[in-house]
Amino acid sequence: MSVKIRLQRHGKKGKPFYWIVAADARAKRDGKYLEKIGTYNPNVNPAIIDLNIDKAVEWLQNGAQPTDTAKNI
């Protein structure tokens, strides 16, 4: 099973709010995920990023691949 760390969109139309999750690479963007790692809110200035570093490092050490956007955050 290939795992990716990626963003899952939530929030209202025009006001996106993202969860940073570890999910199976075959799952839909907003589909089933394995674990929620953090949140990203681009609606405020500066953007708020709440990330559980320990969980993120654990997933990366176990072979999870971050998407380009998740890597930039």
XYZ file of C-alpha atoms in Angstrom:
73
model
C 0.000 0.000 0.000
C 1.481 3.326 -1.103
C 0.819 6.124 1.381
C 0.862 9.837 0.579
C 0.789 12.858 2.851
C -1.596 15.275 1.178
C -4.209 17.979 1.655
C -7.905 17.240 2.029
C -10.191 20.174 1.247
C -12.895 21.243 3.705
C -14.738 24.497 4.369
C -17.241 26.547 2.400
C -17.201 27.430 -1.273
C -14.592 30.155 -1.773
C -13.188 29.708 1.757
C -11.112 26.539 1.680
C -9.683 24.949 4.802
C -7.401 21.942 4.500
C -6.613 18.916 6.632
C -3.132 17.463 6.235
C -3.635 13.697 6.171
C -1.828 10.433 5.500
C -3.912 8.548 2.939
C -3.664 5.624 0.551
C -2.471 6.927 -2.823
C -5.476 5.286 -4.528
C -8.052 7.057 -2.322
C -9.996 10.089 -3.557
C -8.792 13.570 -2.610
C -11.482 13.988 0.049
C -11.967 10.270 0.641
C -10.870 7.861 3.327
C -7.638 8.665 5.150
C -5.431 6.739 7.548
C -4.562 9.517 9.998
C -5.050 13.275 10.334
C -1.673 14.950 10.819
C -2.628 18.625 10.947
C -4.528 21.547 9.424
C -3.790 24.420 7.035
C -5.908 27.591 6.878
C -4.933 29.918 3.982
C -7.853 32.315 4.644
C -6.034 34.412 7.232
C -2.909 36.496 6.835
C -0.475 34.933 7.621
C -1.772 31.436 6.904
C -2.180 29.183 9.952
C -0.442 25.809 9.857
C -1.032 23.386 12.729
C 1.062 20.268 12.155
C 1.877 17.378 14.480
C 5.571 17.070 13.606
C 6.022 13.749 15.421
C 3.257 12.039 13.421
C 4.512 13.545 10.147
C 8.072 12.325 10.762
C 6.769 8.895 11.753
C 4.830 8.572 8.472
C 7.811 9.809 6.437
C 10.112 7.275 8.125
C 7.611 4.528 7.285
C 7.796 5.422 3.585
C 4.971 7.922 3.034
C 5.562 10.311 0.135
C 4.401 13.935 0.557
C 2.712 15.642 -2.387
C 4.376 18.778 -3.767
C 1.909 21.067 -1.974
C 2.242 19.225 1.332
C 6.025 19.344 0.988
C 5.949 23.126 0.452
C 3.825 23.644 3.562
